[in-house]
Amino acid sequence: NAGVMQNPRHLVRRRGQEARLRCSPMKGHSHVYWYRQLPEEGLKFMVYLQKENIIDESGMPKERFSAEFPKEGPSILRIQQVVRGDSAAYFCASSLTEANEQFFGPGTRLTVL
Amino acid sequence: DAKTTQPTSMDCAEGRAANLPCNHSTISGNEYVYWYRQIHSQGPQYIIHGLKNNETNEMASLIITEDRKSSTLILPHATLRDTAVYYCIVRVIIGTYKYIFGTGTRLKVLA
């Protein structure tokens, strides 16, 4: 009974490169959420997706960030032209329905050099 | 901004009950109270949630006051592995069911 899976667990990028973070939800879950956590802070909501649809992206920066959840395969959070301020832990969560509790993955720690 | 207020930190002796308070004085009638914890830098772990009745599961108990303006998470017999940051979250329904995390309570269980 696998939980939410995220990979890679650690990602190092140089300024200007692209970062791709992947999230596989729990089996049977079609609702995916992405959160970002800066050091010593709480998690901040970024985006909520269902299969092939972005439902709420109110927490996403307007530029350089995008997310998708295709019909087949994991959800992807993509950060283009990374800057040092993008260094953070990125957590994915999934839920059975939008009203059910969310279960979180182990996170991807992005470091931008 | 988070709709909850929690103490920044608390200590608890191993084997004793840990009582973590949360204030949510502006909660609406259809909003639930959720508790999660984050151990070290792992992903948050779901603990329990409730609307207005007290709830208990294998991990903890949740006591919600009658006016719903505050709640308490109780870990009945704290162990060293319960050392974590505990987040109280009011589930804000603004179009979608996203969580808004505050800064949480850093619980340290002492041997």
PDB file of C-alpha atoms in Angstrom, chain A residues 6-22 34-39 46 61 63-66 77-92 106-113, chain B residues 41:
ATOM      1  CA  GLN A   6       8.099  11.965  -4.947  1.00  0.00           C
ATOM      2  CA  ASN A   7      11.303  12.006  -6.925  1.00  0.00           C
ATOM      3  CA  PRO A   8      13.960  13.001  -6.908  1.00  0.00           C
ATOM      4  CA  ARG A   9      14.327  13.403  -3.152  1.00  0.00           C
ATOM      5  CA  HIS A  10      17.166  15.854  -3.610  1.00  0.00           C
ATOM      6  CA  LEU A  11      17.827  18.024  -6.648  1.00  0.00           C
ATOM      7  CA  VAL A  12      20.680  20.436  -7.234  1.00  0.00           C
ATOM      8  CA  ARG A  13      20.487  22.959 -10.042  1.00  0.00           C
ATOM      9  CA  ARG A  14      22.543  25.948 -11.109  1.00  0.00           C
ATOM     10  CA  ARG A  15      20.899  29.303 -11.649  1.00  0.00           C
ATOM     11  CA  GLY A  16      19.114  29.427 -14.982  1.00  0.00           C
ATOM     12  CA  GLN A  17      18.560  25.678 -15.290  1.00  0.00           C
ATOM     13  CA  GLU A  18      15.220  23.896 -15.207  1.00  0.00           C
ATOM     14  CA  ALA A  19      13.927  21.764 -12.351  1.00  0.00           C
ATOM     15  CA  ARG A  20      11.335  19.014 -12.785  1.00  0.00           C
ATOM     16  CA  LEU A  21       9.746  17.512  -9.691  1.00  0.00           C
ATOM     17  CA  ARG A  22       7.564  14.431  -9.961  1.00  0.00           C
ATOM     18  CA  TRP A  34       1.735  20.985  -4.333  1.00  0.00           C
ATOM     19  CA  TYR A  35       3.141  22.938  -1.389  1.00  0.00           C
ATOM     20  CA  ARG A  36       6.449  24.734  -0.860  1.00  0.00           C
ATOM     21  CA  GLN A  37       8.299  25.068   2.430  1.00  0.00           C
ATOM     22  CA  LEU A  38      11.081  27.566   2.935  1.00  0.00           C
ATOM     23  CA  PRO A  39      13.536  26.935   5.801  1.00  0.00           C
ATOM     24  CA  MET A  46       0.934  26.357  -4.586  1.00  0.00           C
ATOM     25  CA  PRO A  61       4.254  32.382  -8.911  1.00  0.00           C
ATOM     26  CA  GLU A  63       6.301  33.300 -14.011  1.00  0.00           C
ATOM     27  CA  ARG A  64       8.622  30.333 -14.417  1.00  0.00           C
ATOM     28  CA  PHE A  65       6.419  27.851 -12.519  1.00  0.00           C
ATOM     29  CA  SER A  66       4.001  25.409 -14.097  1.00  0.00           C
ATOM     30  CA  LEU A  77       5.985  20.641 -11.067  1.00  0.00           C
ATOM     31  CA  ARG A  78       8.299  22.471 -13.429  1.00  0.00           C
ATOM     32  CA  ILE A  79      10.449  25.455 -12.534  1.00  0.00           C
ATOM     33  CA  GLN A  80      12.196  27.185 -15.409  1.00  0.00           C
ATOM     34  CA  GLN A  81      15.302  29.361 -15.070  1.00  0.00           C
ATOM     35  CA  VAL A  82      15.692  28.633 -11.371  1.00  0.00           C
ATOM     36  CA  VAL A  83      17.003  31.299  -9.008  1.00  0.00           C
ATOM     37  CA  ARG A  84      18.494  30.937  -5.531  1.00  0.00           C
ATOM     38  CA  GLY A  85      15.176  31.950  -3.956  1.00  0.00           C
ATOM     39  CA  ASP A  86      13.594  28.791  -5.383  1.00  0.00           C
ATOM     40  CA  SER A  87      15.661  26.687  -2.965  1.00  0.00           C
ATOM     41  CA  ALA A  88      13.112  24.994  -0.741  1.00  0.00           C
ATOM     42  CA  ALA A  89      11.390  21.721   0.047  1.00  0.00           C
ATOM     43  CA  TYR A  90       8.521  20.954  -2.304  1.00  0.00           C
ATOM     44  CA  PHE A  91       5.827  18.618  -1.017  1.00  0.00           C
ATOM     45  CA  CYS A  92       3.127  16.889  -2.949  1.00  0.00           C
ATOM     46  CA  PRO A 106       8.439  12.839   1.540  1.00  0.00           C
ATOM     47  CA  GLY A 107       9.238  15.966  -0.445  1.00  0.00           C
ATOM     48  CA  THR A 108      11.885  17.065  -2.924  1.00  0.00           C
ATOM     49  CA  ARG A 109      14.612  19.315  -1.600  1.00  0.00           C
ATOM     50  CA  LEU A 110      15.718  21.704  -4.303  1.00  0.00           C
ATOM     51  CA  THR A 111      19.019  23.511  -3.933  1.00  0.00           C
ATOM     52  CA  VAL A 112      19.938  26.208  -6.428  1.00  0.00           C
ATOM     53  CA  LEU A 113      23.616  27.043  -6.593  1.00  0.00           C
TER      54      LEU A 113
ATOM     55  CA  SER B  41      11.873  17.733   7.554  1.00  0.00           C
TER      56      SER B  41
END
